[in-house]
CSV table of C-alpha atoms in Angstrom, one decimal:
chain,number,residue,atom,x,y,z
A,1,UNK,CA,61.1,6.6,24.6
A,2,UNK,CA,60.8,3.8,22.0
A,3,UNK,CA,58.0,1.4,23.8
A,4,UNK,CA,55.9,5.1,24.2
A,5,UNK,CA,56.3,6.0,20.1
A,6,UNK,CA,55.1,2.0,20.0
A,7,UNK,CA,52.2,2.3,21.8
A,8,UNK,CA,51.0,5.3,20.7
A,9,UNK,CA,51.4,4.1,17.0
A,10,UNK,CA,49.5,1.3,18.1
A,11,UNK,CA,46.8,3.2,19.9
A,12,UNK,CA,46.1,5.2,16.5
A,13,UNK,CA,45.5,1.9,14.5
A,14,UNK,CA,43.4,0.8,16.4
A,15,UNK,CA,41.3,4.5,17.0
A,16,UNK,CA,41.3,4.1,13.1
A,17,UNK,CA,40.2,0.5,12.9
A,18,UNK,CA,37.3,1.6,15.5
A,19,UNK,CA,36.9,4.9,13.3
A,20,UNK,CA,36.4,2.3,10.0
A,21,UNK,CA,34.0,-0.1,11.3
A,22,UNK,CA,32.0,2.8,12.7
A,23,UNK,CA,31.8,4.1,8.9
A,24,UNK,CA,30.6,1.1,7.5
A,25,UNK,CA,27.9,0.4,10.0
A,26,UNK,CA,27.0,4.0,8.9
A,27,UNK,CA,27.1,3.0,4.7
A,28,UNK,CA,26.2,0.5,3.0
A,29,UNK,CA,26.2,-0.9,-0.6
A,30,UNK,CA,23.9,0.3,-3.8
A,31,UNK,CA,24.4,-1.8,-6.7
A,32,UNK,CA,22.9,0.2,-9.4
A,33,UNK,CA,20.2,-1.8,-11.6
A,34,UNK,CA,18.2,-0.2,-14.0
A,35,UNK,CA,14.2,0.3,-14.6
A,36,UNK,CA,13.1,-3.0,-14.5
A,37,UNK,CA,11.1,-4.9,-17.6
A,38,UNK,CA,7.7,-5.5,-18.0
A,39,UNK,CA,6.5,-8.8,-17.5
A,40,UNK,CA,3.5,-10.4,-18.1
A,41,UNK,CA,1.1,-12.5,-15.7
A,42,UNK,CA,1.3,-15.9,-15.4
A,43,UNK,CA,-1.3,-17.4,-13.4
A,44,UNK,CA,-2.0,-20.6,-11.4
A,45,UNK,CA,-5.1,-22.4,-12.5
A,46,UNK,CA,-6.7,-21.0,-9.1
A,47,UNK,CA,-10.0,-23.0,-9.8
A,48,UNK,CA,-10.7,-25.4,-7.1
A,49,UNK,CA,-14.3,-26.1,-6.0
A,50,UNK,CA,-14.1,-28.9,-3.4
A,51,UNK,CA,-12.8,-26.9,-0.3
A,52,UNK,CA,-15.5,-26.3,2.0
A,53,UNK,CA,-16.8,-23.1,2.4
A,54,UNK,CA,-15.6,-21.4,6.1
A,55,UNK,CA,-17.9,-20.7,8.4
A,56,UNK,CA,-17.8,-17.4,10.7
A,57,UNK,CA,-15.9,-19.5,13.6
A,58,UNK,CA,-13.5,-20.7,11.8
A,59,UNK,CA,-9.9,-19.6,11.7
A,60,UNK,CA,-7.5,-20.2,9.2
A,61,UNK,CA,-4.4,-19.1,7.0
A,62,UNK,CA,-5.2,-17.2,3.5
A,63,UNK,CA,-2.4,-17.1,0.7
A,64,UNK,CA,-2.4,-14.8,-1.9
A,65,UNK,CA,0.0,-13.1,-4.8
A,66,UNK,CA,0.3,-10.2,-5.3
A,67,UNK,CA,1.2,-7.9,-8.8
A,68,UNK,CA,1.8,-4.8,-9.9
A,69,UNK,CA,0.1,-3.0,-12.1
A,70,UNK,CA,2.9,-3.1,-14.7
A,71,UNK,CA,2.5,-6.7,-15.4
A,72,UNK,CA,-1.3,-5.6,-17.2
A,73,UNK,CA,0.5,-2.8,-18.6
A,74,UNK,CA,1.3,-4.2,-22.1
A,75,UNK,CA,3.5,-2.2,-25.5
A,76,UNK,CA,5.0,0.3,-22.4
A,77,UNK,CA,8.7,0.1,-22.2
A,78,UNK,CA,10.4,0.3,-18.9
A,79,UNK,CA,10.5,4.5,-19.0
A,80,UNK,CA,7.0,4.8,-20.1
A,81,UNK,CA,6.3,2.1,-16.9
A,82,UNK,CA,7.4,4.3,-14.3
A,83,UNK,CA,6.5,8.0,-15.8
A,84,UNK,CA,2.9,6.7,-15.6
A,85,UNK,CA,3.6,5.3,-12.3
A,86,UNK,CA,4.8,9.0,-10.9
A,87,UNK,CA,1.9,10.1,-12.9
A,88,UNK,CA,-0.4,7.8,-10.3
A,89,UNK,CA,1.2,8.5,-7.4
A,90,UNK,CA,0.4,12.6,-7.6
A,91,UNK,CA,-2.9,11.6,-7.9
A,92,UNK,CA,-3.2,8.9,-5.3
A,93,UNK,CA,-1.5,11.4,-2.9
A,94,UNK,CA,-3.1,14.3,-4.0
A,95,UNK,CA,-6.7,12.2,-3.3
A,96,UNK,CA,-5.5,10.7,0.2
A,97,UNK,CA,-4.9,14.5,1.9
A,98,UNK,CA,-8.2,15.9,0.4
A,99,UNK,CA,-9.8,12.9,2.0
A,100,UNK,CA,-8.0,13.5,5.3
A,101,UNK,CA,-8.5,16.6,5.2
A,102,UNK,CA,-12.1,16.5,4.9
A,103,UNK,CA,-12.5,14.2,7.0
A,104,UNK,CA,-10.6,16.8,9.9
A,105,UNK,CA,-12.9,19.6,8.5
A,106,UNK,CA,-16.4,17.2,10.0
A,107,UNK,CA,-17.6,17.6,12.9
A,108,UNK,CA,-18.3,15.2,15.4
A,109,UNK,CA,-17.6,11.3,15.2
A,110,UNK,CA,-16.3,9.4,12.5
A,111,UNK,CA,-18.9,9.5,9.7
A,112,UNK,CA,-22.1,10.9,8.6
A,113,UNK,CA,-25.1,8.8,7.8
A,114,UNK,CA,-27.4,10.0,5.3
A,115,UNK,CA,-30.6,8.4,4.7
A,116,UNK,CA,-33.4,8.2,1.5
A,117,UNK,CA,-32.8,7.9,-2.7
A,118,UNK,CA,-30.5,10.5,-2.4
A,119,UNK,CA,-26.9,9.7,-1.3
A,120,UNK,CA,-22.9,9.9,-1.3
A,121,UNK,CA,-19.9,9.4,0.2
A,122,UNK,CA,-15.8,10.4,-0.7
A,123,UNK,CA,-13.2,7.7,-0.6
A,124,UNK,CA,-10.3,7.5,-2.4
A,125,UNK,CA,-9.2,4.2,-4.0
A,126,UNK,CA,-6.4,2.8,-6.0
A,127,UNK,CA,-8.9,1.6,-8.5
A,128,UNK,CA,-9.9,5.7,-9.5
A,129,UNK,CA,-7.9,6.9,-12.2
A,130,UNK,CA,-5.8,3.6,-12.6
A,131,UNK,CA,-3.6,4.0,-10.0
A,132,UNK,CA,-4.3,0.8,-8.2
A,133,UNK,CA,-0.5,-0.9,-7.5
A,134,UNK,CA,-1.2,-4.3,-6.7
A,135,UNK,CA,-3.9,-7.0,-8.0
A,136,UNK,CA,-4.7,-10.7,-7.3
A,137,UNK,CA,-7.0,-13.1,-9.0
A,138,UNK,CA,-10.3,-14.3,-7.2
A,139,UNK,CA,-13.1,-15.7,-7.8
A,140,UNK,CA,-16.5,-14.3,-7.3
A,141,UNK,CA,-19.6,-16.4,-6.5
A,142,UNK,CA,-21.2,-19.6,-6.6
A,143,UNK,CA,-19.6,-21.3,-8.8
A,144,UNK,CA,-16.7,-19.1,-9.2
A,145,UNK,CA,-15.9,-16.9,-11.3
A,146,UNK,CA,-12.2,-15.2,-11.8
A,147,UNK,CA,-11.5,-11.7,-11.6
A,148,UNK,CA,-8.5,-9.0,-11.3
A,149,UNK,CA,-9.1,-7.1,-8.2
A,150,UNK,CA,-7.3,-4.0,-7.0
A,151,UNK,CA,-5.8,-4.4,-3.1
A,152,UNK,CA,-5.8,-1.5,-1.3
A,153,UNK,CA,-5.3,-0.4,2.2
A,154,UNK,CA,-6.0,3.3,1.6
A,155,UNK,CA,-10.3,2.2,1.1
A,156,UNK,CA,-12.7,0.2,3.0
A,157,UNK,CA,-15.7,-1.1,1.0
A,158,UNK,CA,-15.4,-4.0,-1.6
A,159,UNK,CA,-17.1,-3.9,-4.9
A,160,UNK,CA,-17.2,-5.3,-8.3
A,161,UNK,CA,-18.6,-4.6,-11.8
A,162,UNK,CA,-22.0,-6.3,-11.9
A,163,UNK,CA,-24.3,-7.5,-15.1
A,164,UNK,CA,-26.4,-5.8,-16.1
A,165,UNK,CA,-24.9,-2.5,-16.6
A,166,UNK,CA,-26.1,0.9,-17.1
A,167,UNK,CA,-22.5,1.9,-17.8
A,168,UNK,CA,-19.5,-0.5,-17.5
A,169,UNK,CA,-15.7,0.4,-18.2
A,170,UNK,CA,-13.9,-2.4,-20.0
A,171,UNK,CA,-12.1,-4.6,-17.7
A,172,UNK,CA,-9.8,-7.7,-18.6
A,173,UNK,CA,-12.6,-11.0,-17.7
A,174,UNK,CA,-16.7,-11.1,-18.4
A,175,UNK,CA,-18.7,-8.9,-16.2
A,176,UNK,CA,-19.3,-10.9,-13.2
A,177,UNK,CA,-23.5,-11.6,-13.5
A,178,UNK,CA,-25.0,-12.0,-10.1
A,179,UNK,CA,-28.3,-14.4,-11.4
A,180,UNK,CA,-25.3,-17.0,-12.1
A,181,UNK,CA,-24.2,-17.0,-8.9
A,182,UNK,CA,-26.1,-19.0,-6.3
A,183,UNK,CA,-24.5,-17.5,-3.5
A,184,UNK,CA,-25.4,-14.2,-4.0
A,185,UNK,CA,-27.7,-12.4,-1.6
A,186,UNK,CA,-29.2,-8.8,-1.6
A,187,UNK,CA,-29.0,-6.9,1.5
A,188,UNK,CA,-31.8,-5.7,3.2
A,189,UNK,CA,-32.7,-1.8,3.5
A,190,UNK,CA,-32.4,-1.4,7.1
A,191,UNK,CA,-30.3,-4.2,7.7
A,192,UNK,CA,-27.1,-4.0,9.8
A,193,UNK,CA,-25.0,-4.4,7.1
A,194,UNK,CA,-26.4,-1.5,5.6
A,195,UNK,CA,-26.5,0.7,8.0
A,196,UNK,CA,-22.4,0.1,7.7
A,197,UNK,CA,-22.0,2.5,4.9
A,198,UNK,CA,-20.8,5.4,5.7
A,199,UNK,CA,-24.1,6.5,3.5
A,200,UNK,CA,-26.9,4.3,2.1
A,201,UNK,CA,-29.6,4.3,-0.4
A,202,UNK,CA,-32.9,2.1,-0.4
A,203,UNK,CA,-34.1,0.2,-3.6
A,204,UNK,CA,-38.3,1.6,-1.9
A,205,UNK,CA,-39.4,-1.1,-4.3
A,206,UNK,CA,-37.5,-3.6,-4.5
A,207,UNK,CA,-36.5,-3.0,-0.6
A,208,UNK,CA,-32.6,-3.8,-1.2
A,209,UNK,CA,-29.5,-1.3,0.0
A,210,UNK,CA,-27.7,0.5,-2.3
A,211,UNK,CA,-24.7,1.6,-1.9
A,212,UNK,CA,-22.0,4.4,-4.0
A,213,UNK,CA,-18.7,5.2,-3.8
A,214,UNK,CA,-17.3,8.6,-5.2
A,215,UNK,CA,-14.0,9.4,-6.0
A,216,UNK,CA,-12.4,12.9,-6.0
A,217,UNK,CA,-11.7,12.9,-9.7
A,218,UNK,CA,-15.4,12.3,-10.1
A,219,UNK,CA,-15.3,8.9,-10.9
A,220,UNK,CA,-18.0,6.5,-8.9
A,221,UNK,CA,-19.3,2.9,-8.6
A,222,UNK,CA,-23.3,2.7,-7.7
A,223,UNK,CA,-25.4,-0.1,-7.3
A,224,UNK,CA,-26.7,-3.1,-5.1
A,225,UNK,CA,-25.1,-3.7,-1.4
A,226,UNK,CA,-24.9,-7.6,-1.1
A,227,UNK,CA,-23.3,-10.7,0.5
A,228,UNK,CA,-21.4,-12.8,-1.8
A,229,UNK,CA,-18.9,-15.6,-1.6
A,230,UNK,CA,-15.5,-15.0,-2.5
A,231,UNK,CA,-12.6,-17.9,-3.3
A,232,UNK,CA,-8.6,-17.5,-2.6
A,233,UNK,CA,-6.9,-20.1,-4.8
A,234,UNK,CA,-9.3,-22.2,-3.7
A,235,UNK,CA,-10.4,-21.2,0.3
A,236,UNK,CA,-14.3,-20.0,-0.1
A,237,UNK,CA,-15.0,-17.3,2.2
A,238,UNK,CA,-18.6,-16.8,2.3
A,239,UNK,CA,-20.9,-13.7,3.1
A,240,UNK,CA,-18.9,-10.9,2.5
A,241,UNK,CA,-20.6,-7.7,2.2
A,242,UNK,CA,-19.5,-6.4,-1.4
A,243,UNK,CA,-20.9,-3.6,-3.8
A,244,UNK,CA,-22.6,-4.6,-6.9
A,245,UNK,CA,-22.0,-2.0,-9.3
A,246,UNK,CA,-24.1,-1.5,-12.1
A,247,UNK,CA,-22.9,1.8,-12.9
A,248,UNK,CA,-19.4,2.5,-12.7
A,249,UNK,CA,-18.0,5.6,-14.5
A,250,UNK,CA,-14.4,7.1,-14.4
A,251,UNK,CA,-11.3,6.7,-15.5
A,252,UNK,CA,-10.9,3.4,-14.0
A,253,UNK,CA,-8.6,0.2,-16.0
A,254,UNK,CA,-8.5,-3.3,-16.4
A,255,UNK,CA,-9.8,-4.8,-12.7
A,256,UNK,CA,-13.2,-6.2,-12.2
A,257,UNK,CA,-13.3,-4.6,-8.8
A,258,UNK,CA,-11.3,-3.6,-5.8
A,259,UNK,CA,-10.9,-5.6,-2.2
A,260,UNK,CA,-10.9,-2.8,0.6
A,261,UNK,CA,-8.5,-3.5,3.0
A,262,UNK,CA,-8.8,-0.5,4.9
A,263,UNK,CA,-9.7,-0.1,9.1
A,264,UNK,CA,-13.0,1.0,8.3
A,265,UNK,CA,-16.2,-1.4,9.0
A,266,UNK,CA,-17.1,-2.8,5.7
A,267,UNK,CA,-13.3,-4.0,4.6
A,268,UNK,CA,-12.4,-6.8,4.1
A,269,UNK,CA,-9.9,-7.6,7.1
A,270,UNK,CA,-12.5,-5.9,9.4
A,271,UNK,CA,-15.5,-8.5,7.9
A,272,UNK,CA,-13.4,-11.5,8.3
A,273,UNK,CA,-11.6,-10.2,11.9
A,274,UNK,CA,-13.2,-13.5,13.2
A,275,UNK,CA,-11.4,-16.0,10.7
A,276,UNK,CA,-8.4,-14.6,10.3
A,277,UNK,CA,-8.0,-13.7,13.9
A,278,UNK,CA,-7.7,-9.9,12.6
A,279,UNK,CA,-4.2,-9.8,11.4
A,280,UNK,CA,-2.7,-10.0,7.6
A,281,UNK,CA,0.4,-9.2,6.0
A,282,UNK,CA,1.9,-8.8,2.3
A,283,UNK,CA,5.4,-8.3,1.1
A,284,UNK,CA,5.9,-6.4,-1.8
A,285,UNK,CA,9.0,-7.3,-4.0
A,286,UNK,CA,11.5,-5.2,-5.5
A,287,UNK,CA,10.3,-5.5,-9.3
A,288,UNK,CA,14.0,-4.4,-10.5
A,289,UNK,CA,15.8,-7.5,-8.6
A,290,UNK,CA,13.2,-10.5,-8.4
A,291,UNK,CA,10.5,-12.1,-10.8
A,292,UNK,CA,8.8,-13.6,-8.2
A,293,UNK,CA,5.5,-12.3,-7.5
A,294,UNK,CA,4.5,-10.7,-4.3
A,295,UNK,CA,2.4,-12.2,-1.6
A,296,UNK,CA,-0.2,-11.6,0.7
A,297,UNK,CA,-1.0,-13.6,3.9
A,298,UNK,CA,-4.8,-13.3,6.1
A,299,UNK,CA,-4.2,-15.3,9.4
A,300,UNK,CA,-1.7,-15.9,12.7
A,301,UNK,CA,0.9,-17.1,9.5
A,302,UNK,CA,0.6,-13.3,8.8
A,303,UNK,CA,2.6,-12.1,12.2
A,304,UNK,CA,6.3,-12.6,11.4
A,305,UNK,CA,8.8,-13.5,14.3
A,306,UNK,CA,11.3,-10.8,12.8
A,307,UNK,CA,8.6,-8.3,13.4
A,308,UNK,CA,9.2,-5.0,14.6
A,309,UNK,CA,6.5,-3.5,15.9
A,310,UNK,CA,5.2,0.0,16.3
A,311,UNK,CA,1.1,1.2,17.8
A,312,UNK,CA,-1.6,2.3,15.8
A,313,UNK,CA,-3.0,5.3,16.4
A,314,UNK,CA,-6.8,6.1,16.2
A,315,UNK,CA,-7.8,8.8,14.0
A,316,UNK,CA,-11.5,10.1,15.5
A,317,UNK,CA,-12.2,11.9,12.1
A,318,UNK,CA,-11.3,8.9,10.0
A,319,UNK,CA,-11.0,5.5,10.7
A,320,UNK,CA,-10.1,4.2,7.1
A,321,UNK,CA,-6.3,4.8,7.3
A,322,UNK,CA,-3.3,2.9,9.1
A,323,UNK,CA,-1.6,5.8,11.1
A,324,UNK,CA,1.4,4.9,13.1
A,325,UNK,CA,3.5,7.3,15.1
A,326,UNK,CA,7.1,8.9,13.5
A,327,UNK,CA,9.5,9.9,16.2
A,328,UNK,CA,12.6,10.6,13.9
A,329,UNK,CA,14.8,9.8,10.9
A,330,UNK,CA,18.7,8.8,10.7
A,331,UNK,CA,21.3,9.6,8.1
A,332,UNK,CA,24.9,7.7,7.9
A,333,UNK,CA,24.0,6.5,11.7
A,334,UNK,CA,23.3,10.1,13.0
A,335,UNK,CA,19.3,11.4,13.9
A,336,UNK,CA,18.6,14.0,11.9
A,337,UNK,CA,18.4,16.9,14.0
A,338,UNK,CA,15.4,19.0,12.3
A,339,UNK,CA,13.0,15.8,12.3
A,340,UNK,CA,11.2,15.5,15.5
A,341,UNK,CA,8.2,13.7,16.2
A,342,UNK,CA,5.7,17.1,16.6
A,343,UNK,CA,5.9,17.6,12.6
A,344,UNK,CA,4.1,13.9,12.3
A,345,UNK,CA,1.8,14.8,15.6
A,346,UNK,CA,-1.9,13.8,15.2
A,347,UNK,CA,-3.8,16.3,16.5
A,348,UNK,CA,-7.6,15.9,18.3
A,349,UNK,CA,-8.8,17.4,14.9
A,350,UNK,CA,-7.4,14.2,12.8
A,351,UNK,CA,-5.0,17.0,10.9
A,352,UNK,CA,-1.4,15.7,10.6
A,353,UNK,CA,-0.6,12.2,11.1
A,354,UNK,CA,1.6,9.6,9.1
A,355,UNK,CA,0.0,6.5,7.2
A,356,UNK,CA,1.3,3.5,5.6
A,357,UNK,CA,0.2,2.7,2.8
A,358,UNK,CA,0.7,0.2,0.0
A,359,UNK,CA,-1.2,1.8,-3.5
A,360,UNK,CA,1.2,5.3,-2.7
A,361,UNK,CA,5.0,4.8,-3.8
A,362,UNK,CA,7.2,7.8,-2.4
A,363,UNK,CA,7.5,8.2,0.6
A,364,UNK,CA,6.3,12.2,1.4
A,365,UNK,CA,7.5,14.0,4.4
A,366,UNK,CA,5.5,17.1,5.3
A,367,UNK,CA,7.7,19.6,4.1
A,368,UNK,CA,10.0,20.6,6.7
A,369,UNK,CA,10.9,17.2,7.1
A,370,UNK,CA,11.7,16.3,3.9
A,371,UNK,CA,14.0,19.4,3.4
A,372,UNK,CA,15.8,18.1,6.8
A,373,UNK,CA,16.5,14.4,5.5
A,374,UNK,CA,17.2,16.1,1.7
A,375,UNK,CA,19.7,17.9,3.4
A,376,UNK,CA,21.8,15.3,5.5
A,377,UNK,CA,21.3,12.5,2.7
A,378,UNK,CA,23.3,15.4,0.2
A,379,UNK,CA,25.6,15.8,2.5
A,380,UNK,CA,25.9,11.6,3.8
A,381,UNK,CA,26.3,11.2,-0.3
A,382,UNK,CA,28.6,14.0,-1.2
A,383,UNK,CA,31.1,11.5,-3.1
A,384,UNK,CA,28.8,11.0,-5.6
A,385,UNK,CA,28.1,12.7,-8.8
A,386,UNK,CA,25.4,14.7,-8.7
A,387,UNK,CA,22.3,14.9,-11.9
A,388,UNK,CA,19.5,16.9,-12.6
A,389,UNK,CA,15.9,17.1,-11.1
A,390,UNK,CA,13.6,14.6,-12.3
A,391,UNK,CA,10.2,14.8,-12.1
A,392,UNK,CA,9.2,15.6,-8.4
A,393,UNK,CA,12.8,14.6,-7.3
A,394,UNK,CA,14.9,17.2,-6.2
A,395,UNK,CA,18.0,14.9,-5.6
A,396,UNK,CA,19.5,12.5,-7.9
A,397,UNK,CA,22.9,11.6,-8.8
A,398,UNK,CA,24.7,9.6,-12.2
A,399,UNK,CA,25.9,6.4,-11.8
A,400,UNK,CA,26.9,6.0,-14.8
A,401,UNK,CA,29.6,3.2,-15.7
A,402,UNK,CA,28.9,2.2,-11.5
A,403,UNK,CA,29.4,-1.6,-10.8
A,404,UNK,CA,28.4,-0.4,-6.9
A,405,UNK,CA,28.6,2.7,-4.6
A,406,UNK,CA,28.3,3.4,-1.0
A,407,UNK,CA,25.4,5.2,0.1
A,408,UNK,CA,24.5,6.4,4.0
A,409,UNK,CA,22.8,4.3,5.4
A,410,UNK,CA,18.8,5.6,6.1
A,411,UNK,CA,16.7,4.9,9.0
A,412,UNK,CA,12.9,5.5,10.3
A,413,UNK,CA,12.3,5.2,13.9
A,414,UNK,CA,9.1,4.8,14.7
A,415,UNK,CA,7.6,5.1,18.1
A,416,UNK,CA,8.9,1.1,19.6
A,417,UNK,CA,10.6,0.1,16.1
A,418,UNK,CA,13.6,1.4,13.9
A,419,UNK,CA,13.3,0.2,10.4
A,420,UNK,CA,16.7,0.6,8.4
A,421,UNK,CA,16.1,0.4,4.5
A,422,UNK,CA,17.9,-1.1,2.2
A,423,UNK,CA,20.0,1.3,-0.2
A,424,UNK,CA,17.7,0.0,-2.8
A,425,UNK,CA,14.1,1.3,-0.7
A,426,UNK,CA,15.6,5.2,-1.4
A,427,UNK,CA,17.6,5.6,-4.4
A,428,UNK,CA,16.0,4.5,-7.3
A,429,UNK,CA,16.4,4.4,-11.0
A,430,UNK,CA,14.3,6.8,-13.1
A,431,UNK,CA,15.2,6.4,-16.7
A,432,UNK,CA,17.7,3.7,-18.7
A,433,UNK,CA,21.0,6.8,-18.3
A,434,UNK,CA,21.9,5.0,-14.9
A,435,UNK,CA,20.1,8.7,-13.2
A,436,UNK,CA,19.2,7.5,-9.7
A,437,UNK,CA,16.7,9.5,-7.4
A,438,UNK,CA,16.3,9.5,-3.8
A,439,UNK,CA,12.8,8.1,-3.5
A,440,UNK,CA,11.5,10.4,-1.0
A,441,UNK,CA,9.3,14.1,-1.7
A,442,UNK,CA,7.9,17.1,0.8
A,443,UNK,CA,4.7,17.7,1.0
A,444,UNK,CA,3.1,21.0,1.7
A,445,UNK,CA,0.0,18.7,3.9
A,446,UNK,CA,0.8,18.3,7.8
A,447,UNK,CA,-0.7,14.0,6.4
A,448,UNK,CA,2.8,12.3,5.9
A,449,UNK,CA,2.6,8.7,3.4
A,450,UNK,CA,5.0,6.3,4.1
A,451,UNK,CA,4.8,4.9,0.7
A,452,UNK,CA,5.8,0.9,-1.3
A,453,UNK,CA,9.6,2.0,-2.3
A,454,UNK,CA,10.0,2.2,0.9
A,455,UNK,CA,8.2,-0.6,2.3
A,456,UNK,CA,9.3,-3.2,-1.1
A,457,UNK,CA,11.5,-6.4,1.1
A,458,UNK,CA,9.8,-6.4,4.3
A,459,UNK,CA,7.0,-8.6,5.4
A,460,UNK,CA,4.2,-5.2,6.4
A,461,UNK,CA,2.3,-7.1,9.1
A,462,UNK,CA,-1.1,-5.3,9.9
A,463,UNK,CA,-2.2,-7.7,13.5
A,464,UNK,CA,-5.6,-5.4,14.4
A,465,UNK,CA,-6.2,-7.8,17.2
A,466,UNK,CA,-3.1,-5.9,18.8
A,467,UNK,CA,-3.4,-2.3,17.7
A,468,UNK,CA,-0.6,-2.9,15.9
A,469,UNK,CA,2.2,-2.4,12.9
A,470,UNK,CA,5.3,-4.3,12.7
A,471,UNK,CA,8.0,-4.5,9.6
A,472,UNK,CA,9.8,-7.8,8.9
A,473,UNK,CA,13.2,-6.9,7.0
A,474,UNK,CA,13.5,-10.0,4.5
A,475,UNK,CA,10.3,-10.9,4.5
A,476,UNK,CA,9.6,-12.2,0.9
A,477,UNK,CA,11.2,-15.9,1.2
């Protein structure tokens, strides 16, 4: 009997160890850190003019530094910067949804083209209302004039403010003057490049192609469509089609223009596809944990060996956004029963779906999916002291006095790729009083958006040649 009792005790002990081990796998440690303090930019000297220009048959590596807009926001404390980020985010999401909805309602194919003197197009950019989240510094023209540019995966057309200005907003650097560049060239009306614009105009007297990009808030940029050389840390890329904006009106900030990184025909990755094998990636650092800059790589080296890939999905009505298939989510090691792939389906009309976007901060999930995720997380985090709601966040915790806490794991299940998020990617500080909130939100729209808080620390790989998108954990090293 003693032997049987001892065996029973041993068996119970082993079962308890197994239970504790499995539980440990389903929770992870969060070390609460305060809102990041603002830091000023310290740019390297990028102005090397001795590097030969690349032709269209050259495959190379291009590596650039990215900096968050907070580094350009002076005289603001961490709380003010965070509140501004949430304001930008709300506008960004509203605009992305409006563009997707407008495209879904449009009959026929991807774009509708217009010709003649009057022209317009409705797109969304991170620069509208100062909502550009990440910037880089690059040279425009020959010799290069160095300026800040917003990088935006949610828009296509590359553009910059140009002299002479009919109307230009204030920017950090002198306005680019194409008359002082040896490599600037106007695009003729009726040329293949001009026809790639969603809508194009023509200066009949000079036979020059005109472009216009209009934003949902009434902001716009209009001017000459041209080709120009761009210089990235000494690497020169010639004959990039860009808008030379002489009339730029609306609530823009700081940067001289925008480098469109979308999937459309005039985006920088599409234009330079042959040179960089249609591959690029970025890694956005956790600004509360690192002072290092984020980075972006173009070329074969952009593809991390540790990346987990999911196929890119084509939207028949809109080619700008990066759509992926989200099949479900797990909290604490258990699939959330209320979240299925049907909630995120991109239908044949172009409605719904899930996009990955660098300019959105907080991930938005269609509301039924968000409620199921939120409730599962609240159950798993029942040991944490709740705090009042904050802005768009309805699941917050008081972590005052805590040096570390255990939180349930959160995993996003994409088609072919499971992405397990670090705790700091979904439980974030929102004030100076140790309030941390679950960094997801619901949306009444059918469009769901994977934002940059959830992406931080991963190298996000855009392999357009393979029509796939990948996530490589700990990718910023």
